[in-house]
C-alpha cells in the first residue's frame, strides 16, 4: 500500500531539499514535484516554456506566479499525485501559497506537513559554491546565489509563518550527514502519524 502524504519541503538554496525530497518521495511512494527541475528540463528540451523562463531563472529571479502555479496545478492533477506528493520549490511566496490553497481546497485536501530544512546562510553559500563546480548550473554564480538567498529570506521564509499558524511546520536541523537528516525528517513525520510505507 502506498502511504498518502501531501508534503512541502522548504529551505534556503543549498539546504539539501532536493536530495532529502527524493528520499522522502521514495519512502512514501509519492512523486517529487520540483518547479526548478521542471523549468530546467524545459530549458534543456528547448520547449516554449523553457524559452519563456531561461533568462529569468539564469538571473535567479522568480518566474511569474501565474505561470508557475499553472504548471504546478497541471502536474498535481496527474494520476501519480492523487494520493500525495512532495513539493520542492513551490510555493515560494504568499501569492503562490494562496494559489496552492485554492487548488487543494477545491479537492478537499490540504498539506499534511511542511518540512523546513534549517541551514545557516554561510553553510548554504559554501554548499552552493561546491555544487557550482560539480553541476555548472547557470544560476550558481556568486551573484546568483546571493540574489536567490535574498529572495528566499524576503519572500519564502515568511510563508513559514502562515503554515506555522496552521501547526504543520516541522523545523529540521539541516546540518549533519545526509542519513542523519533523513532520520530527523522521518521522525518528525512519524510524530504526525505519517509513517513510511513498509
Ligand atoms: P534554488 O532553490 O537553488 O534557487 P530551484 O531549482 O528551486 O533552485 O529553482 C531554480 C529557479 O527556478 C529559481 O531561481 C526561479 O527562477 C525558478 N523557480 C523555481 N521555483 C519557483 C517558484 N515556485 N516560483 C517562481 N520561480 C521559481
mmCIF file with all atom_site columns, C-alpha atoms and ligand atoms in Angstrom:
data_model
loop_
_atom_site.group_PDB
_atom_site.id
_atom_site.type_symbol
_atom_site.label_atom_id
_atom_site.label_alt_id
_atom_site.label_comp_id
_atom_site.label_asym_id
_atom_site.label_entity_id
_atom_site.label_seq_id
_atom_site.pdbx_PDB_ins_code
_atom_site.Cartn_x
_atom_site.Cartn_y
_atom_site.Cartn_z
_atom_site.occupancy
_atom_site.B_iso_or_equiv
_atom_site.pdbx_formal_charge
_atom_site.auth_seq_id
_atom_site.auth_comp_id
_atom_site.auth_asym_id
_atom_site.auth_atom_id
_atom_site.pdbx_PDB_model_num
ATOM   1   C CA  . UNK A 1 1   ? 0.000   0.000  0.000   1.00 0.00 ? 1   UNK A CA  1
ATOM   2   C CA  . UNK A 1 2   ? 1.193   3.485  -0.749  1.00 0.00 ? 2   UNK A CA  1
ATOM   3   C CA  . UNK A 1 3   ? 1.099   5.902  2.164   1.00 0.00 ? 3   UNK A CA  1
ATOM   4   C CA  . UNK A 1 4   ? -0.801  9.097  1.474   1.00 0.00 ? 4   UNK A CA  1
ATOM   5   C CA  . UNK A 1 5   ? 1.223   12.208 2.213   1.00 0.00 ? 5   UNK A CA  1
ATOM   6   C CA  . UNK A 1 6   ? 0.942   15.733 0.928   1.00 0.00 ? 6   UNK A CA  1
ATOM   7   C CA  . UNK A 1 7   ? 4.177   17.408 1.830   1.00 0.00 ? 7   UNK A CA  1
ATOM   8   C CA  . UNK A 1 8   ? 6.175   20.517 1.181   1.00 0.00 ? 8   UNK A CA  1
ATOM   9   C CA  . UNK A 1 9   ? 9.918   20.730 1.715   1.00 0.00 ? 9   UNK A CA  1
ATOM   10  C CA  . UNK A 1 10  ? 11.291  24.244 2.218   1.00 0.00 ? 10  UNK A CA  1
ATOM   11  C CA  . UNK A 1 11  ? 14.737  25.575 2.928   1.00 0.00 ? 11  UNK A CA  1
ATOM   12  C CA  . UNK A 1 12  ? 17.295  28.014 1.624   1.00 0.00 ? 12  UNK A CA  1
ATOM   13  C CA  . UNK A 1 13  ? 19.261  27.236 -1.511  1.00 0.00 ? 13  UNK A CA  1
ATOM   14  C CA  . UNK A 1 14  ? 21.830  24.604 -0.644  1.00 0.00 ? 14  UNK A CA  1
ATOM   15  C CA  . UNK A 1 15  ? 19.845  23.231 2.288   1.00 0.00 ? 15  UNK A CA  1
ATOM   16  C CA  . UNK A 1 16  ? 19.649  19.769 0.708   1.00 0.00 ? 16  UNK A CA  1
ATOM   17  C CA  . UNK A 1 17  ? 15.948  19.978 -0.174  1.00 0.00 ? 17  UNK A CA  1
ATOM   18  C CA  . UNK A 1 18  ? 16.412  18.200 -3.482  1.00 0.00 ? 18  UNK A CA  1
ATOM   19  C CA  . UNK A 1 19  ? 18.303  15.249 -2.013  1.00 0.00 ? 19  UNK A CA  1
ATOM   20  C CA  . UNK A 1 20  ? 16.060  14.844 1.004   1.00 0.00 ? 20  UNK A CA  1
ATOM   21  C CA  . UNK A 1 21  ? 12.936  15.344 -1.105  1.00 0.00 ? 21  UNK A CA  1
ATOM   22  C CA  . UNK A 1 22  ? 13.871  12.350 -3.256  1.00 0.00 ? 22  UNK A CA  1
ATOM   23  C CA  . UNK A 1 23  ? 14.447  10.212 -0.154  1.00 0.00 ? 23  UNK A CA  1
ATOM   24  C CA  . UNK A 1 24  ? 11.059  11.139 1.298   1.00 0.00 ? 24  UNK A CA  1
ATOM   25  C CA  . UNK A 1 25  ? 9.458   10.544 -2.086  1.00 0.00 ? 25  UNK A CA  1
ATOM   26  C CA  . UNK A 1 26  ? 10.947  7.040  -2.312  1.00 0.00 ? 26  UNK A CA  1
ATOM   27  C CA  . UNK A 1 27  ? 9.925   6.175  1.227   1.00 0.00 ? 27  UNK A CA  1
ATOM   28  C CA  . UNK A 1 28  ? 6.321   7.343  0.845   1.00 0.00 ? 28  UNK A CA  1
ATOM   29  C CA  . UNK A 1 29  ? 5.851   6.299  -2.767  1.00 0.00 ? 29  UNK A CA  1
ATOM   30  C CA  . UNK A 1 30  ? 4.743   9.780  -3.810  1.00 0.00 ? 30  UNK A CA  1
ATOM   31  C CA  . UNK A 1 31  ? 6.296   11.868 -6.603  1.00 0.00 ? 31  UNK A CA  1
ATOM   32  C CA  . UNK A 1 32  ? 8.583   14.852 -6.058  1.00 0.00 ? 32  UNK A CA  1
ATOM   33  C CA  . UNK A 1 33  ? 7.237   17.920 -7.787  1.00 0.00 ? 33  UNK A CA  1
ATOM   34  C CA  . UNK A 1 34  ? 10.172  20.309 -8.144  1.00 0.00 ? 34  UNK A CA  1
ATOM   35  C CA  . UNK A 1 35  ? 9.477   23.517 -10.023 1.00 0.00 ? 35  UNK A CA  1
ATOM   36  C CA  . UNK A 1 36  ? 13.206  24.123 -10.504 1.00 0.00 ? 36  UNK A CA  1
ATOM   37  C CA  . UNK A 1 37  ? 13.596  20.675 -12.116 1.00 0.00 ? 37  UNK A CA  1
ATOM   38  C CA  . UNK A 1 38  ? 10.542  21.260 -14.332 1.00 0.00 ? 38  UNK A CA  1
ATOM   39  C CA  . UNK A 1 39  ? 11.956  24.594 -15.526 1.00 0.00 ? 39  UNK A CA  1
ATOM   40  C CA  . UNK A 1 40  ? 15.436  23.141 -16.118 1.00 0.00 ? 40  UNK A CA  1
ATOM   41  C CA  . UNK A 1 41  ? 14.028  20.178 -18.079 1.00 0.00 ? 41  UNK A CA  1
ATOM   42  C CA  . UNK A 1 42  ? 12.068  22.566 -20.279 1.00 0.00 ? 42  UNK A CA  1
ATOM   43  C CA  . UNK A 1 43  ? 15.080  24.790 -20.893 1.00 0.00 ? 43  UNK A CA  1
ATOM   44  C CA  . UNK A 1 44  ? 17.162  21.748 -21.811 1.00 0.00 ? 44  UNK A CA  1
ATOM   45  C CA  . UNK A 1 45  ? 14.402  20.366 -24.020 1.00 0.00 ? 45  UNK A CA  1
ATOM   46  C CA  . UNK A 1 46  ? 14.045  23.675 -25.865 1.00 0.00 ? 46  UNK A CA  1
ATOM   47  C CA  . UNK A 1 47  ? 10.291  23.971 -25.200 1.00 0.00 ? 47  UNK A CA  1
ATOM   48  C CA  . UNK A 1 48  ? 8.266   27.168 -25.364 1.00 0.00 ? 48  UNK A CA  1
ATOM   49  C CA  . UNK A 1 49  ? 8.100   27.232 -21.567 1.00 0.00 ? 49  UNK A CA  1
ATOM   50  C CA  . UNK A 1 50  ? 11.868  26.800 -21.465 1.00 0.00 ? 50  UNK A CA  1
ATOM   51  C CA  . UNK A 1 51  ? 12.342  29.828 -23.703 1.00 0.00 ? 51  UNK A CA  1
ATOM   52  C CA  . UNK A 1 52  ? 9.986   31.846 -21.501 1.00 0.00 ? 52  UNK A CA  1
ATOM   53  C CA  . UNK A 1 53  ? 11.859  31.094 -18.282 1.00 0.00 ? 53  UNK A CA  1
ATOM   54  C CA  . UNK A 1 54  ? 15.513  30.660 -19.220 1.00 0.00 ? 54  UNK A CA  1
ATOM   55  C CA  . UNK A 1 55  ? 16.585  34.275 -18.701 1.00 0.00 ? 55  UNK A CA  1
ATOM   56  C CA  . UNK A 1 56  ? 14.533  34.668 -15.541 1.00 0.00 ? 56  UNK A CA  1
ATOM   57  C CA  . UNK A 1 57  ? 15.970  31.563 -13.914 1.00 0.00 ? 57  UNK A CA  1
ATOM   58  C CA  . UNK A 1 58  ? 19.526  32.394 -15.024 1.00 0.00 ? 58  UNK A CA  1
ATOM   59  C CA  . UNK A 1 59  ? 19.175  35.740 -13.221 1.00 0.00 ? 59  UNK A CA  1
ATOM   60  C CA  . UNK A 1 60  ? 17.817  33.991 -10.145 1.00 0.00 ? 60  UNK A CA  1
ATOM   61  C CA  . UNK A 1 61  ? 14.541  35.911 -10.284 1.00 0.00 ? 61  UNK A CA  1
ATOM   62  C CA  . UNK A 1 62  ? 11.192  34.262 -9.711  1.00 0.00 ? 62  UNK A CA  1
ATOM   63  C CA  . UNK A 1 63  ? 9.167   33.090 -12.682 1.00 0.00 ? 63  UNK A CA  1
ATOM   64  C CA  . UNK A 1 64  ? 5.755   34.864 -12.668 1.00 0.00 ? 64  UNK A CA  1
ATOM   65  C CA  . UNK A 1 65  ? 3.372   33.368 -10.116 1.00 0.00 ? 65  UNK A CA  1
ATOM   66  C CA  . UNK A 1 66  ? 0.518   32.649 -12.535 1.00 0.00 ? 66  UNK A CA  1
ATOM   67  C CA  . UNK A 1 67  ? 2.740   30.717 -14.884 1.00 0.00 ? 67  UNK A CA  1
ATOM   68  C CA  . UNK A 1 68  ? 4.404   28.772 -12.087 1.00 0.00 ? 68  UNK A CA  1
ATOM   69  C CA  . UNK A 1 69  ? 1.119   27.924 -10.383 1.00 0.00 ? 69  UNK A CA  1
ATOM   70  C CA  . UNK A 1 70  ? -0.421  26.768 -13.637 1.00 0.00 ? 70  UNK A CA  1
ATOM   71  C CA  . UNK A 1 71  ? 2.447   24.356 -14.159 1.00 0.00 ? 71  UNK A CA  1
ATOM   72  C CA  . UNK A 1 72  ? 2.147   23.014 -10.633 1.00 0.00 ? 72  UNK A CA  1
ATOM   73  C CA  . UNK A 1 73  ? -1.638  22.604 -10.946 1.00 0.00 ? 73  UNK A CA  1
ATOM   74  C CA  . UNK A 1 74  ? -1.152  20.598 -14.138 1.00 0.00 ? 74  UNK A CA  1
ATOM   75  C CA  . UNK A 1 75  ? 1.482   18.409 -12.528 1.00 0.00 ? 75  UNK A CA  1
ATOM   76  C CA  . UNK A 1 76  ? -0.546  17.797 -9.362  1.00 0.00 ? 76  UNK A CA  1
ATOM   77  C CA  . UNK A 1 77  ? -3.537  16.827 -11.496 1.00 0.00 ? 77  UNK A CA  1
ATOM   78  C CA  . UNK A 1 78  ? -1.689  13.830 -12.904 1.00 0.00 ? 78  UNK A CA  1
ATOM   79  C CA  . UNK A 1 79  ? -2.702  10.399 -11.619 1.00 0.00 ? 79  UNK A CA  1
ATOM   80  C CA  . UNK A 1 80  ? 0.512   9.641  -9.748  1.00 0.00 ? 80  UNK A CA  1
ATOM   81  C CA  . UNK A 1 81  ? -0.039  12.647 -7.469  1.00 0.00 ? 81  UNK A CA  1
ATOM   82  C CA  . UNK A 1 82  ? -3.600  11.673 -6.494  1.00 0.00 ? 82  UNK A CA  1
ATOM   83  C CA  . UNK A 1 83  ? -2.503  10.123 -3.194  1.00 0.00 ? 83  UNK A CA  1
ATOM   84  C CA  . UNK A 1 84  ? 0.199   12.572 -2.377  1.00 0.00 ? 84  UNK A CA  1
ATOM   85  C CA  . UNK A 1 85  ? 3.303   14.400 -3.459  1.00 0.00 ? 85  UNK A CA  1
ATOM   86  C CA  . UNK A 1 86  ? 6.257   16.248 -2.098  1.00 0.00 ? 86  UNK A CA  1
ATOM   87  C CA  . UNK A 1 87  ? 6.545   19.790 -3.367  1.00 0.00 ? 87  UNK A CA  1
ATOM   88  C CA  . UNK A 1 88  ? 10.080  21.162 -3.660  1.00 0.00 ? 88  UNK A CA  1
ATOM   89  C CA  . UNK A 1 89  ? 10.485  24.841 -4.518  1.00 0.00 ? 89  UNK A CA  1
ATOM   90  C CA  . UNK A 1 90  ? 6.791   25.704 -4.599  1.00 0.00 ? 90  UNK A CA  1
ATOM   91  C CA  . UNK A 1 91  ? 5.094   27.676 -3.114  1.00 0.00 ? 91  UNK A CA  1
ATOM   92  C CA  . UNK A 1 92  ? 7.827   30.267 -2.776  1.00 0.00 ? 92  UNK A CA  1
ATOM   93  C CA  . UNK A 1 93  ? 5.853   33.369 -1.806  1.00 0.00 ? 93  UNK A CA  1
ATOM   94  C CA  . UNK A 1 94  ? 2.494   34.390 -0.320  1.00 0.00 ? 94  UNK A CA  1
ATOM   95  C CA  . UNK A 1 95  ? 0.703   34.595 -3.668  1.00 0.00 ? 95  UNK A CA  1
ATOM   96  C CA  . UNK A 1 96  ? 1.701   31.038 -4.523  1.00 0.00 ? 96  UNK A CA  1
ATOM   97  C CA  . UNK A 1 97  ? 0.521   29.847 -1.091  1.00 0.00 ? 97  UNK A CA  1
ATOM   98  C CA  . UNK A 1 98  ? -2.891  31.290 -1.991  1.00 0.00 ? 98  UNK A CA  1
ATOM   99  C CA  . UNK A 1 99  ? -2.893  29.516 -5.338  1.00 0.00 ? 99  UNK A CA  1
ATOM   100 C CA  . UNK A 1 100 ? -1.982  26.196 -3.765  1.00 0.00 ? 100 UNK A CA  1
ATOM   101 C CA  . UNK A 1 101 ? -4.625  26.606 -1.031  1.00 0.00 ? 101 UNK A CA  1
ATOM   102 C CA  . UNK A 1 102 ? -7.238  27.204 -3.699  1.00 0.00 ? 102 UNK A CA  1
ATOM   103 C CA  . UNK A 1 103 ? -6.181  24.178 -5.709  1.00 0.00 ? 103 UNK A CA  1
ATOM   104 C CA  . UNK A 1 104 ? -6.032  21.773 -2.766  1.00 0.00 ? 104 UNK A CA  1
ATOM   105 C CA  . UNK A 1 105 ? -9.117  23.239 -1.085  1.00 0.00 ? 105 UNK A CA  1
ATOM   106 C CA  . UNK A 1 106 ? -11.197 22.639 -4.217  1.00 0.00 ? 106 UNK A CA  1
ATOM   107 C CA  . UNK A 1 107 ? -10.228 18.970 -3.928  1.00 0.00 ? 107 UNK A CA  1
ATOM   108 C CA  . UNK A 1 108 ? -10.995 18.787 -0.222  1.00 0.00 ? 108 UNK A CA  1
ATOM   109 C CA  . UNK A 1 109 ? -7.393  18.089 0.746   1.00 0.00 ? 109 UNK A CA  1
ATOM   110 C CA  . UNK A 1 110 ? -4.589  20.030 2.429   1.00 0.00 ? 110 UNK A CA  1
ATOM   111 C CA  . UNK A 1 111 ? -0.875  19.823 3.106   1.00 0.00 ? 111 UNK A CA  1
ATOM   112 C CA  . UNK A 1 112 ? -0.103  17.343 5.888   1.00 0.00 ? 112 UNK A CA  1
ATOM   113 C CA  . UNK A 1 113 ? 3.285   18.767 6.808   1.00 0.00 ? 113 UNK A CA  1
ATOM   114 C CA  . UNK A 1 114 ? 5.848   21.364 5.837   1.00 0.00 ? 114 UNK A CA  1
ATOM   115 C CA  . UNK A 1 115 ? 9.430   20.212 6.349   1.00 0.00 ? 115 UNK A CA  1
ATOM   116 C CA  . UNK A 1 116 ? 11.717  23.174 6.960   1.00 0.00 ? 116 UNK A CA  1
ATOM   117 C CA  . UNK A 1 117 ? 15.388  22.362 6.468   1.00 0.00 ? 117 UNK A CA  1
ATOM   118 C CA  . UNK A 1 118 ? 17.192  24.830 8.645   1.00 0.00 ? 118 UNK A CA  1
ATOM   119 C CA  . UNK A 1 119 ? 20.697  25.710 7.436   1.00 0.00 ? 119 UNK A CA  1
ATOM   120 C CA  . UNK A 1 120 ? 22.702  28.878 8.241   1.00 0.00 ? 120 UNK A CA  1
ATOM   121 C CA  . UNK A 1 121 ? 23.399  31.235 5.351   1.00 0.00 ? 121 UNK A CA  1
ATOM   122 C CA  . UNK A 1 122 ? 27.186  30.675 5.408   1.00 0.00 ? 122 UNK A CA  1
ATOM   123 C CA  . UNK A 1 123 ? 26.689  26.907 5.185   1.00 0.00 ? 123 UNK A CA  1
ATOM   124 C CA  . UNK A 1 124 ? 24.273  27.351 2.232   1.00 0.00 ? 124 UNK A CA  1
ATOM   125 C CA  . UNK A 1 125 ? 26.741  29.525 0.367   1.00 0.00 ? 125 UNK A CA  1
ATOM   126 C CA  . UNK A 1 126 ? 29.567  27.039 0.917   1.00 0.00 ? 126 UNK A CA  1
ATOM   127 C CA  . UNK A 1 127 ? 27.487  24.107 -0.340  1.00 0.00 ? 127 UNK A CA  1
ATOM   128 C CA  . UNK A 1 128 ? 26.276  26.038 -3.394  1.00 0.00 ? 128 UNK A CA  1
ATOM   129 C CA  . UNK A 1 129 ? 29.773  27.030 -4.383  1.00 0.00 ? 129 UNK A CA  1
ATOM   130 C CA  . UNK A 1 130 ? 30.686  23.352 -4.306  1.00 0.00 ? 130 UNK A CA  1
ATOM   131 C CA  . UNK A 1 131 ? 27.628  22.486 -6.393  1.00 0.00 ? 131 UNK A CA  1
ATOM   132 C CA  . UNK A 1 132 ? 28.588  25.197 -8.894  1.00 0.00 ? 132 UNK A CA  1
ATOM   133 C CA  . UNK A 1 133 ? 31.818  23.294 -9.511  1.00 0.00 ? 133 UNK A CA  1
ATOM   134 C CA  . UNK A 1 134 ? 30.124  19.914 -9.750  1.00 0.00 ? 134 UNK A CA  1
ATOM   135 C CA  . UNK A 1 135 ? 26.996  20.733 -11.772 1.00 0.00 ? 135 UNK A CA  1
ATOM   136 C CA  . UNK A 1 136 ? 27.764  24.010 -13.524 1.00 0.00 ? 136 UNK A CA  1
ATOM   137 C CA  . UNK A 1 137 ? 24.250  25.409 -13.112 1.00 0.00 ? 137 UNK A CA  1
ATOM   138 C CA  . UNK A 1 138 ? 23.754  28.759 -14.865 1.00 0.00 ? 138 UNK A CA  1
ATOM   139 C CA  . UNK A 1 139 ? 22.375  30.375 -11.688 1.00 0.00 ? 139 UNK A CA  1
ATOM   140 C CA  . UNK A 1 140 ? 25.092  29.171 -9.309  1.00 0.00 ? 140 UNK A CA  1
ATOM   141 C CA  . UNK A 1 141 ? 27.311  32.232 -9.688  1.00 0.00 ? 141 UNK A CA  1
ATOM   142 C CA  . UNK A 1 142 ? 28.343  34.239 -6.627  1.00 0.00 ? 142 UNK A CA  1
ATOM   143 C CA  . UNK A 1 143 ? 25.810  36.975 -7.505  1.00 0.00 ? 143 UNK A CA  1
ATOM   144 C CA  . UNK A 1 144 ? 23.126  34.463 -8.465  1.00 0.00 ? 144 UNK A CA  1
ATOM   145 C CA  . UNK A 1 145 ? 23.474  32.613 -5.181  1.00 0.00 ? 145 UNK A CA  1
ATOM   146 C CA  . UNK A 1 146 ? 23.339  35.795 -3.079  1.00 0.00 ? 146 UNK A CA  1
ATOM   147 C CA  . UNK A 1 147 ? 20.324  37.059 -5.045  1.00 0.00 ? 147 UNK A CA  1
ATOM   148 C CA  . UNK A 1 148 ? 18.391  33.795 -4.618  1.00 0.00 ? 148 UNK A CA  1
ATOM   149 C CA  . UNK A 1 149 ? 19.175  33.681 -0.900  1.00 0.00 ? 149 UNK A CA  1
ATOM   150 C CA  . UNK A 1 150 ? 17.912  37.271 -0.566  1.00 0.00 ? 150 UNK A CA  1
ATOM   151 C CA  . UNK A 1 151 ? 14.656  36.352 -2.289  1.00 0.00 ? 151 UNK A CA  1
ATOM   152 C CA  . UNK A 1 152 ? 14.387  33.300 -0.035  1.00 0.00 ? 152 UNK A CA  1
ATOM   153 C CA  . UNK A 1 153 ? 14.766  35.416 3.084   1.00 0.00 ? 153 UNK A CA  1
ATOM   154 C CA  . UNK A 1 154 ? 12.382  38.157 1.890   1.00 0.00 ? 154 UNK A CA  1
ATOM   155 C CA  . UNK A 1 155 ? 9.662   36.175 0.154   1.00 0.00 ? 155 UNK A CA  1
ATOM   156 C CA  . UNK A 1 156 ? 9.895   32.498 1.029   1.00 0.00 ? 156 UNK A CA  1
ATOM   157 C CA  . UNK A 1 157 ? 10.776  32.479 4.734   1.00 0.00 ? 157 UNK A CA  1
ATOM   158 C CA  . UNK A 1 158 ? 7.598   34.474 5.565   1.00 0.00 ? 158 UNK A CA  1
ATOM   159 C CA  . UNK A 1 159 ? 5.366   31.695 4.183   1.00 0.00 ? 159 UNK A CA  1
ATOM   160 C CA  . UNK A 1 160 ? 6.547   29.606 7.123   1.00 0.00 ? 160 UNK A CA  1
ATOM   161 C CA  . UNK A 1 161 ? 4.619   31.922 9.433   1.00 0.00 ? 161 UNK A CA  1
ATOM   162 C CA  . UNK A 1 162 ? 1.444   31.169 7.503   1.00 0.00 ? 162 UNK A CA  1
ATOM   163 C CA  . UNK A 1 163 ? 1.981   27.419 7.676   1.00 0.00 ? 163 UNK A CA  1
ATOM   164 C CA  . UNK A 1 164 ? 3.248   27.745 11.251  1.00 0.00 ? 164 UNK A CA  1
ATOM   165 C CA  . UNK A 1 165 ? -0.116  29.176 12.281  1.00 0.00 ? 165 UNK A CA  1
ATOM   166 C CA  . UNK A 1 166 ? -1.700  26.047 10.861  1.00 0.00 ? 166 UNK A CA  1
ATOM   167 C CA  . UNK A 1 167 ? 0.581   23.953 13.051  1.00 0.00 ? 167 UNK A CA  1
ATOM   168 C CA  . UNK A 1 168 ? 2.056   21.937 10.210  1.00 0.00 ? 168 UNK A CA  1
ATOM   169 C CA  . UNK A 1 169 ? 5.694   23.085 10.160  1.00 0.00 ? 169 UNK A CA  1
ATOM   170 C CA  . UNK A 1 170 ? 8.448   20.689 11.244  1.00 0.00 ? 170 UNK A CA  1
ATOM   171 C CA  . UNK A 1 171 ? 11.727  22.522 11.666  1.00 0.00 ? 171 UNK A CA  1
ATOM   172 C CA  . UNK A 1 172 ? 14.569  20.110 10.944  1.00 0.00 ? 172 UNK A CA  1
ATOM   173 C CA  . UNK A 1 173 ? 18.213  20.838 11.665  1.00 0.00 ? 173 UNK A CA  1
ATOM   174 C CA  . UNK A 1 174 ? 19.717  20.608 8.178   1.00 0.00 ? 174 UNK A CA  1
ATOM   175 C CA  . UNK A 1 175 ? 23.324  20.345 9.324   1.00 0.00 ? 175 UNK A CA  1
ATOM   176 C CA  . UNK A 1 176 ? 24.656  16.806 9.680   1.00 0.00 ? 176 UNK A CA  1
ATOM   177 C CA  . UNK A 1 177 ? 25.102  13.739 7.499   1.00 0.00 ? 177 UNK A CA  1
ATOM   178 C CA  . UNK A 1 178 ? 22.527  13.032 4.784   1.00 0.00 ? 178 UNK A CA  1
ATOM   179 C CA  . UNK A 1 179 ? 21.321  9.948  6.689   1.00 0.00 ? 179 UNK A CA  1
ATOM   180 C CA  . UNK A 1 180 ? 21.016  11.800 9.978   1.00 0.00 ? 180 UNK A CA  1
ATOM   181 C CA  . UNK A 1 181 ? 18.913  14.478 8.351   1.00 0.00 ? 181 UNK A CA  1
ATOM   182 C CA  . UNK A 1 182 ? 16.689  11.902 6.634   1.00 0.00 ? 182 UNK A CA  1
ATOM   183 C CA  . UNK A 1 183 ? 16.146  10.196 10.008  1.00 0.00 ? 183 UNK A CA  1
ATOM   184 C CA  . UNK A 1 184 ? 15.173  13.526 11.585  1.00 0.00 ? 184 UNK A CA  1
ATOM   185 C CA  . UNK A 1 185 ? 12.630  14.104 8.826   1.00 0.00 ? 185 UNK A CA  1
ATOM   186 C CA  . UNK A 1 186 ? 11.125  10.615 9.152   1.00 0.00 ? 186 UNK A CA  1
ATOM   187 C CA  . UNK A 1 187 ? 10.905  11.007 12.933  1.00 0.00 ? 187 UNK A CA  1
ATOM   188 C CA  . UNK A 1 188 ? 9.086   14.340 12.619  1.00 0.00 ? 188 UNK A CA  1
ATOM   189 C CA  . UNK A 1 189 ? 6.657   12.926 10.059  1.00 0.00 ? 189 UNK A CA  1
ATOM   190 C CA  . UNK A 1 190 ? 6.076   9.814  12.171  1.00 0.00 ? 190 UNK A CA  1
ATOM   191 C CA  . UNK A 1 191 ? 5.181   12.060 15.117  1.00 0.00 ? 191 UNK A CA  1
ATOM   192 C CA  . UNK A 1 192 ? 2.369   13.405 12.917  1.00 0.00 ? 192 UNK A CA  1
ATOM   193 C CA  . UNK A 1 193 ? 1.196   9.896  12.142  1.00 0.00 ? 193 UNK A CA  1
ATOM   194 C CA  . UNK A 1 194 ? 2.810   9.960  8.715   1.00 0.00 ? 194 UNK A CA  1
ATOM   195 C CA  . UNK A 1 195 ? 4.582   6.657  8.655   1.00 0.00 ? 195 UNK A CA  1
ATOM   196 C CA  . UNK A 1 196 ? 6.869   5.426  5.936   1.00 0.00 ? 196 UNK A CA  1
ATOM   197 C CA  . UNK A 1 197 ? 5.318   2.608  3.860   1.00 0.00 ? 197 UNK A CA  1
ATOM   198 C CA  . UNK A 1 198 ? 6.736   -0.802 4.839   1.00 0.00 ? 198 UNK A CA  1
HETATM 199 P P1  . LIG B 2 .   ? 17.224  27.096 -5.927  1.00 0.00 ? 1   LIG B P1  1
HETATM 200 O O1  . LIG B 2 .   ? 16.355  26.630 -4.777  1.00 0.00 ? 1   LIG B O1  1
HETATM 201 O O2  . LIG B 2 .   ? 18.650  26.668 -5.806  1.00 0.00 ? 1   LIG B O2  1
HETATM 202 O O3  . LIG B 2 .   ? 17.077  28.544 -6.245  1.00 0.00 ? 1   LIG B O3  1
HETATM 203 P P2  . LIG B 2 .   ? 15.396  25.768 -7.783  1.00 0.00 ? 1   LIG B P2  1
HETATM 204 O O4  . LIG B 2 .   ? 15.829  24.619 -8.591  1.00 0.00 ? 1   LIG B O4  1
HETATM 205 O O5  . LIG B 2 .   ? 14.373  25.529 -6.734  1.00 0.00 ? 1   LIG B O5  1
HETATM 206 O O6  . LIG B 2 .   ? 16.755  26.331 -7.218  1.00 0.00 ? 1   LIG B O6  1
HETATM 207 O O7  . LIG B 2 .   ? 14.859  26.944 -8.724  1.00 0.00 ? 1   LIG B O7  1
HETATM 208 C C1  . LIG B 2 .   ? 15.619  27.443 -9.785  1.00 0.00 ? 1   LIG B C1  1
HETATM 209 C C2  . LIG B 2 .   ? 14.955  28.672 -10.354 1.00 0.00 ? 1   LIG B C2  1
HETATM 210 O O8  . LIG B 2 .   ? 13.675  28.309 -10.905 1.00 0.00 ? 1   LIG B O8  1
HETATM 211 C C3  . LIG B 2 .   ? 14.631  29.783 -9.357  1.00 0.00 ? 1   LIG B C3  1
HETATM 212 O O9  . LIG B 2 .   ? 15.714  30.635 -9.136  1.00 0.00 ? 1   LIG B O9  1
HETATM 213 C C4  . LIG B 2 .   ? 13.496  30.512 -10.078 1.00 0.00 ? 1   LIG B C4  1
HETATM 214 O O10 . LIG B 2 .   ? 13.977  31.303 -11.138 1.00 0.00 ? 1   LIG B O10 1
HETATM 215 C C5  . LIG B 2 .   ? 12.728  29.360 -10.687 1.00 0.00 ? 1   LIG B C5  1
HETATM 216 N N1  . LIG B 2 .   ? 11.681  28.868 -9.757  1.00 0.00 ? 1   LIG B N1  1
HETATM 217 C C6  . LIG B 2 .   ? 11.670  27.658 -9.122  1.00 0.00 ? 1   LIG B C6  1
HETATM 218 N N2  . LIG B 2 .   ? 10.580  27.536 -8.351  1.00 0.00 ? 1   LIG B N2  1
HETATM 219 C C7  . LIG B 2 .   ? 9.868   28.691 -8.492  1.00 0.00 ? 1   LIG B C7  1
HETATM 220 C C8  . LIG B 2 .   ? 8.670   29.199 -7.953  1.00 0.00 ? 1   LIG B C8  1
HETATM 221 N N3  . LIG B 2 .   ? 7.937   28.483 -7.076  1.00 0.00 ? 1   LIG B N3  1
HETATM 222 N N4  . LIG B 2 .   ? 8.256   30.425 -8.331  1.00 0.00 ? 1   LIG B N4  1
HETATM 223 C C9  . LIG B 2 .   ? 8.951   31.151 -9.206  1.00 0.00 ? 1   LIG B C9  1
HETATM 224 N N5  . LIG B 2 .   ? 10.116  30.764 -9.738  1.00 0.00 ? 1   LIG B N5  1
HETATM 225 C C10 . LIG B 2 .   ? 10.580  29.533 -9.395  1.00 0.00 ? 1   LIG B C10 1
#
